[in-house]
Amino acid sequence: MAMDILEAPFMQELIRTCGSMYRLGWNERNGGNISMIIDEGEFAFLGNLPILRNFSISFDAKDVAGRFLAVTRGGSYFRNVEIDPAHNLGILRISDDGKSAGLLWGFTGEGQPTSELSAHIRSHTARLRQDPHHQVVTHCHATNTVAMTYIHELSDKAFSHTLWQMESECIVVFPEGVGVLPWMIQGSDEIGKATAAKMESYRVCIWAQHGVFAAGGSLDEAFGLLETVEKAATIYIKIGRGGIMNTIRDHELKSLAEAFKVNYRKDFLSL
Ligand code: 2HA
Ligand code: ZN
């Protein structure tokens, strides 16, 4: 039986998440985008909806062929998602050959999917290889995380290690660390490929001087990762470089990870 898409729990949660991200100051103007794989079993009625328009995909999306994706509109403002979700969000079905996406709902008035569709679809592909329950990719311009990329070494190891030291939950929440990319031009397939390469081993990929991507099995999980990374980066920015008198030392990070039984990146510590 068809249901009102706006009433669907996944849509309600997506709308709420966009509002929360806007209010945290992470999605100014048209900054940021979200895409979410919709459970085909639960919302199979989507397959009966007519395709309103088709978008060609310039990269290979065959690993997500046939899947339904809720995505933010290119150029949309997160601030406006709660006010007019059908304008600012869309539901796509990736074609069986992975070369196009059919619009089933939303993007009213000629809208297109997010400009970062390559990074999203390629990241979904990478994360699904690691985690069959993977569902969500989010991108935002979390202020302190971006600030940190100006004053911190950008290797995955050094960046992850500092974030882990900034508060005790970090190694528990992201024991695999975070991936960091140097500055690149946004919206390109090149940055999409580089992001997906990081997503093979991490659920968080930081874009230096730009923002952060996070992936998870639910909106809560992806959003929670963003919050934790941004909290750690905020502490780093607040304490200032060189002013550190106390920190979480490597043998303590090891005990912490062992106490919470997380499989952390041991080569990120110097023991
Ligand atoms: O949607 O954030 O990275 C605008 C962006 C591009
Ligand atoms: Zn961005």
mmCIF file of N, CA, C and O and ligand atoms in Angstrom, residues 26-33 72-76 78 114-116 139-141 186-187 191 207 210 213, ligand 1:
data_model
loop_
_atom_site.group_PDB
_atom_site.id
_atom_site.type_symbol
_atom_site.label_atom_id
_atom_site.label_comp_id
_atom_site.label_asym_id
_atom_site.label_seq_id
_atom_site.Cartn_x
_atom_site.Cartn_y
_atom_site.Cartn_z
ATOM 1 N N TRP A 26 26.641 24.013 10.665
ATOM 2 C CA TRP A 26 27.518 23.221 9.790
ATOM 3 C C TRP A 26 27.124 23.310 8.320
ATOM 4 O O TRP A 26 27.813 22.774 7.468
ATOM 5 N N ASN A 27 25.959 23.878 8.040
ATOM 6 C CA ASN A 27 25.448 23.871 6.672
ATOM 7 C C ASN A 27 24.932 25.245 6.283
ATOM 8 O O ASN A 27 23.741 25.462 6.089
ATOM 9 N N GLU A 28 25.863 26.175 6.200
ATOM 10 C CA GLU A 28 25.508 27.525 5.755
ATOM 11 C C GLU A 28 25.063 27.504 4.292
ATOM 12 O O GLU A 28 25.490 26.651 3.524
ATOM 13 N N ARG A 29 24.239 28.427 3.914
ATOM 14 C CA ARG A 29 23.784 28.593 2.514
ATOM 15 C C ARG A 29 23.452 27.217 1.911
ATOM 16 O O ARG A 29 22.630 26.505 2.455
ATOM 17 N N ASN A 30 24.128 26.856 0.804
ATOM 18 C CA ASN A 30 23.846 25.545 0.190
ATOM 19 C C ASN A 30 24.879 24.499 0.607
ATOM 20 O O ASN A 30 25.025 23.482 -0.063
ATOM 21 N N GLY A 31 25.609 24.775 1.667
ATOM 22 C CA GLY A 31 26.666 23.854 2.098
ATOM 23 C C GLY A 31 26.114 22.523 2.587
ATOM 24 O O GLY A 31 25.118 22.483 3.310
ATOM 25 N N GLY A 32 26.782 21.458 2.181
ATOM 26 C CA GLY A 32 26.475 20.130 2.695
ATOM 27 C C GLY A 32 25.433 19.395 1.883
ATOM 28 O O GLY A 32 24.719 19.979 1.059
ATOM 29 N N ASN A 33 25.372 18.094 2.097
ATOM 30 C CA ASN A 33 24.421 17.229 1.390
ATOM 31 C C ASN A 33 24.314 15.903 2.132
ATOM 32 O O ASN A 33 25.211 15.541 2.888
ATOM 33 N N THR A 72 19.672 15.062 -0.987
ATOM 34 C CA THR A 72 19.392 16.500 -0.984
ATOM 35 C C THR A 72 19.578 17.052 -2.402
ATOM 36 O O THR A 72 20.332 16.519 -3.208
ATOM 37 N N ARG A 73 18.875 18.130 -2.658
ATOM 38 C CA ARG A 73 18.890 18.770 -3.974
ATOM 39 C C ARG A 73 20.171 19.587 -4.168
ATOM 40 O O ARG A 73 20.666 20.193 -3.214
ATOM 41 N N GLY A 74 20.700 19.619 -5.379
ATOM 42 C CA GLY A 74 21.855 20.467 -5.675
ATOM 43 C C GLY A 74 21.486 21.924 -5.432
ATOM 44 O O GLY A 74 20.449 22.385 -5.918
ATOM 45 N N GLY A 75 22.306 22.627 -4.667
ATOM 46 C CA GLY A 75 22.056 24.052 -4.405
ATOM 47 C C GLY A 75 21.042 24.324 -3.306
ATOM 48 O O GLY A 75 20.778 25.477 -2.965
ATOM 49 N N SER A 76 20.468 23.251 -2.725
ATOM 50 C CA SER A 76 19.436 23.490 -1.705
ATOM 51 C C SER A 76 20.076 23.957 -0.396
ATOM 52 O O SER A 76 21.232 23.654 -0.113
ATOM 53 N N PHE A 78 20.069 23.706 3.610
ATOM 54 C CA PHE A 78 19.577 22.855 4.703
ATOM 55 C C PHE A 78 18.539 23.607 5.557
ATOM 56 O O PHE A 78 17.619 23.015 6.081
ATOM 57 N N THR A 114 22.246 16.538 -5.531
ATOM 58 C CA THR A 114 23.449 17.219 -5.033
ATOM 59 C C THR A 114 24.636 17.178 -6.006
ATOM 60 O O THR A 114 24.840 16.174 -6.692
ATOM 61 N N SER A 115 25.422 18.238 -5.988
ATOM 62 C CA SER A 115 26.627 18.320 -6.831
ATOM 63 C C SER A 115 27.685 17.297 -6.399
ATOM 64 O O SER A 115 28.631 17.042 -7.127
ATOM 65 N N GLU A 116 27.532 16.740 -5.210
ATOM 66 C CA GLU A 116 28.510 15.764 -4.713
ATOM 67 C C GLU A 116 28.012 14.326 -4.912
ATOM 68 O O GLU A 116 28.394 13.431 -4.158
ATOM 69 N N HIS A 139 27.460 15.009 4.392
ATOM 70 C CA HIS A 139 28.565 15.953 4.201
ATOM 71 C C HIS A 139 28.160 17.295 4.790
ATOM 72 O O HIS A 139 27.033 17.754 4.594
ATOM 73 N N CYS A 140 29.096 17.916 5.529
ATOM 74 C CA CYS A 140 28.821 19.253 6.071
ATOM 75 C C CYS A 140 30.124 20.012 6.231
ATOM 76 O O CYS A 140 31.204 19.463 5.981
ATOM 77 N N HIS A 141 29.994 21.279 6.627
ATOM 78 C CA HIS A 141 31.157 22.147 6.780
ATOM 79 C C HIS A 141 31.350 22.453 8.269
ATOM 80 O O HIS A 141 31.301 23.620 8.680
ATOM 81 N N GLN A 186 35.861 20.693 -5.073
ATOM 82 C CA GLN A 186 34.635 19.974 -4.704
ATOM 83 C C GLN A 186 33.762 19.708 -5.923
ATOM 84 O O GLN A 186 33.914 20.349 -6.950
ATOM 85 N N GLY A 187 32.872 18.746 -5.773
ATOM 86 C CA GLY A 187 31.899 18.471 -6.826
ATOM 87 C C GLY A 187 32.452 17.676 -7.997
ATOM 88 O O GLY A 187 31.744 17.424 -8.966
ATOM 89 N N ILE A 191 37.402 14.014 -6.550
ATOM 90 C CA ILE A 191 37.249 14.051 -5.083
ATOM 91 C C ILE A 191 36.299 12.925 -4.640
ATOM 92 O O ILE A 191 36.459 12.361 -3.557
ATOM 93 N N TRP A 207 37.750 16.620 4.440
ATOM 94 C CA TRP A 207 38.249 17.349 3.267
ATOM 95 C C TRP A 207 38.918 18.618 3.784
ATOM 96 O O TRP A 207 38.234 19.520 4.291
ATOM 97 N N HIS A 210 37.686 22.431 3.741
ATOM 98 C CA HIS A 210 36.331 22.365 3.171
ATOM 99 C C HIS A 210 35.299 21.799 4.159
ATOM 100 O O HIS A 210 34.336 22.475 4.499
ATOM 101 N N PHE A 213 32.940 14.307 5.513
ATOM 102 C CA PHE A 213 31.965 13.290 5.121
ATOM 103 C C PHE A 213 31.909 12.249 6.232
ATOM 104 O O PHE A 213 32.951 11.860 6.765
HETATM 105 O O1 2HA B 1 26.531 21.338 -1.642
HETATM 106 O O2 2HA B 1 28.877 21.465 0.214
HETATM 107 O O3 2HA B 1 30.734 20.408 -1.298
HETATM 108 C C1 2HA B 1 27.565 22.245 -1.564
HETATM 109 C C2 2HA B 1 28.737 21.599 -0.988
HETATM 110 C C3 2HA B 1 29.750 21.122 -1.922
#
